[in-house]
Structure formats: C-alpha cells, structure tokens
XYZ file of C-alpha atoms in Angstrom:
199
model
C -94.548 -1.754 19.505
C -90.836 -1.131 19.122
C -90.713 0.640 22.357
C -92.634 -2.115 24.177
C -90.088 -4.765 22.871
C -87.132 -2.699 23.977
C -88.715 -2.256 27.420
C -89.433 -5.924 27.836
C -86.020 -6.855 26.130
C -84.277 -4.433 28.772
C -86.301 -6.035 31.682
C -85.402 -9.697 30.636
C -81.880 -8.753 30.382
C -81.762 -7.200 33.903
C -83.405 -10.349 35.139
C -80.668 -12.668 33.494
C -78.150 -10.406 34.805
C -79.540 -10.581 38.389
C -79.739 -14.383 38.119
C -76.028 -14.576 36.949
C -75.006 -12.248 39.749
C -76.750 -14.573 42.422
C -74.064 -16.156 44.723
C -73.387 -19.816 44.428
C -73.381 -21.734 47.688
C -72.422 -25.433 48.037
C -74.325 -27.534 50.466
C -71.310 -29.977 51.418
C -72.188 -33.480 52.441
C -69.771 -34.303 55.261
C -69.823 -38.123 55.244
C -69.147 -40.721 52.799
C -69.878 -43.961 54.944
C -72.466 -46.562 53.696
C -75.967 -45.866 55.059
C -75.171 -42.385 55.953
C -78.118 -39.914 56.470
C -76.352 -36.729 55.282
C -78.036 -36.815 51.857
C -81.429 -36.528 53.569
C -80.417 -33.621 55.751
C -78.585 -31.884 52.619
C -81.777 -32.034 50.682
C -83.785 -30.704 53.407
C -81.616 -27.749 53.669
C -81.614 -27.359 49.974
C -85.438 -27.318 49.848
C -85.535 -24.754 52.436
C -82.777 -22.640 50.713
C -84.355 -22.867 47.162
C -87.645 -21.377 48.525
C -85.644 -18.241 49.355
C -84.605 -17.529 45.770
C -81.687 -15.428 47.048
C -78.840 -17.602 45.683
C -78.030 -20.726 43.556
C -77.884 -23.575 45.949
C -76.440 -27.048 45.078
C -75.567 -30.311 46.995
C -71.915 -30.955 46.682
C -71.090 -34.603 47.765
C -67.609 -35.297 48.633
C -67.946 -38.975 48.041
C -68.429 -38.207 44.259
C -64.899 -36.969 44.069
C -63.088 -40.306 45.077
C -60.511 -38.338 46.927
C -57.414 -40.547 47.968
C -55.905 -40.007 51.545
C -53.821 -36.865 51.482
C -50.283 -37.567 50.935
C -50.678 -41.286 49.939
C -50.592 -40.554 46.097
C -48.919 -38.301 43.590
C -51.804 -36.153 43.704
C -52.690 -36.490 39.880
C -56.171 -38.278 40.274
C -58.826 -36.411 38.352
C -61.058 -36.027 41.468
C -58.601 -33.557 43.232
C -58.735 -31.344 40.415
C -62.406 -31.390 40.000
C -63.012 -31.025 43.759
C -60.865 -27.923 43.649
C -62.579 -26.461 40.590
C -66.053 -27.019 42.329
C -64.853 -25.198 45.422
C -63.503 -22.332 43.264
C -66.999 -21.964 41.483
C -68.617 -21.469 44.982
C -68.959 -18.343 46.906
C -69.990 -19.773 50.233
C -70.770 -23.191 52.040
C -73.297 -24.972 54.241
C -71.495 -27.995 55.800
C -73.770 -30.968 56.820
C -71.671 -32.369 59.639
C -71.853 -35.647 61.611
C -70.169 -36.132 64.873
C -67.810 -39.062 65.022
C -65.793 -39.586 68.168
C -66.405 -35.938 69.326
C -65.067 -34.534 65.750
C -65.871 -34.303 62.134
C -65.480 -37.310 59.740
C -62.053 -38.303 58.522
C -63.499 -37.950 54.940
C -64.610 -34.230 55.491
C -61.120 -33.496 57.077
C -59.355 -34.960 54.286
C -61.479 -33.048 51.692
C -60.939 -29.770 53.569
C -56.952 -30.556 53.365
C -57.168 -31.161 49.660
C -57.876 -27.453 49.088
C -56.462 -24.125 50.185
C -56.973 -21.056 48.147
C -60.442 -22.189 46.917
C -61.852 -22.070 50.588
C -60.149 -18.502 51.201
C -62.350 -15.522 51.791
C -65.451 -17.355 51.657
C -68.300 -17.747 54.378
C -69.784 -20.983 55.765
C -72.604 -22.003 57.920
C -73.063 -25.482 59.865
C -75.905 -27.830 60.251
C -74.738 -30.728 62.608
C -76.292 -33.706 63.852
C -75.332 -36.514 66.427
C -76.184 -37.617 69.956
C -75.401 -33.911 71.294
C -76.600 -32.289 68.269
C -73.186 -32.713 66.659
C -71.919 -29.710 68.602
C -68.539 -30.863 69.271
C -67.915 -31.883 65.516
C -69.119 -28.196 64.679
C -66.610 -26.637 67.077
C -63.629 -28.750 65.537
C -64.694 -27.671 62.038
C -64.938 -23.893 63.214
C -61.157 -24.244 64.018
C -60.256 -25.693 60.872
C -62.231 -23.071 58.881
C -60.346 -20.213 60.660
C -57.007 -22.010 59.412
C -58.610 -22.063 55.785
C -59.876 -18.463 55.899
C -63.553 -19.278 55.846
C -65.599 -17.102 57.911
C -68.111 -19.220 59.978
C -71.314 -17.566 60.873
C -73.088 -17.841 64.367
C -76.496 -19.294 63.840
C -76.009 -23.067 63.829
C -78.846 -25.540 63.579
C -78.293 -28.681 65.544
C -80.198 -31.964 65.138
C -80.617 -34.612 67.518
C -80.254 -38.217 66.699
C -82.928 -38.984 69.438
C -85.671 -36.329 68.319
C -84.899 -35.537 64.762
C -84.357 -38.993 63.451
C -86.765 -42.244 63.721
C -84.240 -45.200 64.531
C -81.177 -43.054 63.868
C -82.125 -43.316 60.008
C -85.163 -41.639 59.099
C -84.843 -37.900 59.107
C -87.916 -36.197 60.578
C -86.790 -32.746 61.770
C -88.889 -30.695 64.112
C -90.557 -27.710 62.703
C -88.329 -25.283 65.005
C -85.337 -25.976 62.866
C -86.815 -24.028 60.140
C -86.278 -20.737 61.588
C -82.623 -21.508 62.527
C -81.589 -22.771 59.114
C -83.139 -19.698 57.567
C -81.391 -17.550 60.028
C -78.073 -19.400 59.264
C -78.576 -18.762 55.463
C -79.275 -15.111 55.864
C -75.786 -14.780 57.574
C -74.163 -16.941 54.951
C -75.565 -14.887 52.218
C -74.763 -11.683 53.676
C -71.086 -12.578 54.585
C -70.763 -14.422 51.325
C -71.428 -11.450 49.319
C -69.298 -9.074 51.406
C -66.459 -11.541 51.176
C -66.594 -11.681 47.313
C -65.240 -8.104 47.186
C -62.030 -9.400 48.687
C -61.323 -12.123 45.882
C-alpha cells in the first residue's frame, strides 16, 4: 500500500509540475471602443486554445488597465504598473487586431508603447478582422513588434466583416478559420517555448 501511495504521489507531483511549466499565453484585446466586437473574437480564440491543453491561455483586455495617453501624465497611475506586471507574467501573445484607417487602434499602439522589456524575447500571433480581413493593421503591428523584440509567427487568421460577422456586430466565424487558428497557436507555442530560454 505504501508503494502505491508513493507511486501515485509521484505521479500527481509530476502532473502538477507539468501544469506549472506550461506556457502562459495572453490573448490581448486590441480595442477599447464602445460596442467593440473584440471580446467575441477573443473568447472564440480562447475556446479553441483551451481545448488544446498545451498552455495556460487568458484574455487580457487593455481596457481594464485605464492607461493614459503616453507622455500626458507623470506615469504613476496604477494601471501602468499593473499592465507591465501582467505582460511580465506572460510567455507569448495572441493579438486580436481591428483595422482602423489602415492600421491598429490608437489604444493598442498606446498599450504597446507603455511597456518595453516585458515584451522582449516573446512570440506572438495575430488574429485580425476588418473589411480586408484586417491585413493592413496586422502588417503595421508586425513592424512595431519587431522593434519590441516580439517574434511574430507566420500563420495569420484573417476575419472578414462581410462574411464572418452578421451586420458587423454578431461574430459568426466560418469553419475554415479553425485550422488557421490552431496552426497559428502551434507556432506561438513552439516559438514562445524556444524564446523562454533567452529570458
């Protein structure tokens, strides 16, 4: 009986260790505007991700941090420190990106600029949406990520406002996107694990 207790105790310990070793991936909602649809898209990505069981996935909403515009305050707002602490806890990211005037939202750019080292040597994927699938916003984001030493992965699910949303608000993604989201997450996990060795 003592042997079995030891055996099961060891197995439970190993499972707990594996769970704590899992990567932490933040699904970052890139919009703060009233009536935004990014929470729907973020939850959809998280539901797909959670079924994989290969990492700890969480929604990170920049709206929760009440970040001021960079350079307009003395920088002592609690949301700034909390934002950097949250990013430091994460090993990788999935950005939910909306296209505004051929680029990312001002809120997302501001949030990106409010951290530096917390982004470095981590990987990220992009899920974008807009009239052209948010492709132009994603390309702008890739340039910013390069400066912040975030390695962006190749697979990039793009969602169309015309075919994946009803009346521009109700999110009804086509089944074909599931393959792309999983392929993107495969790359985010692989690169996040590799880059963790640099930090």
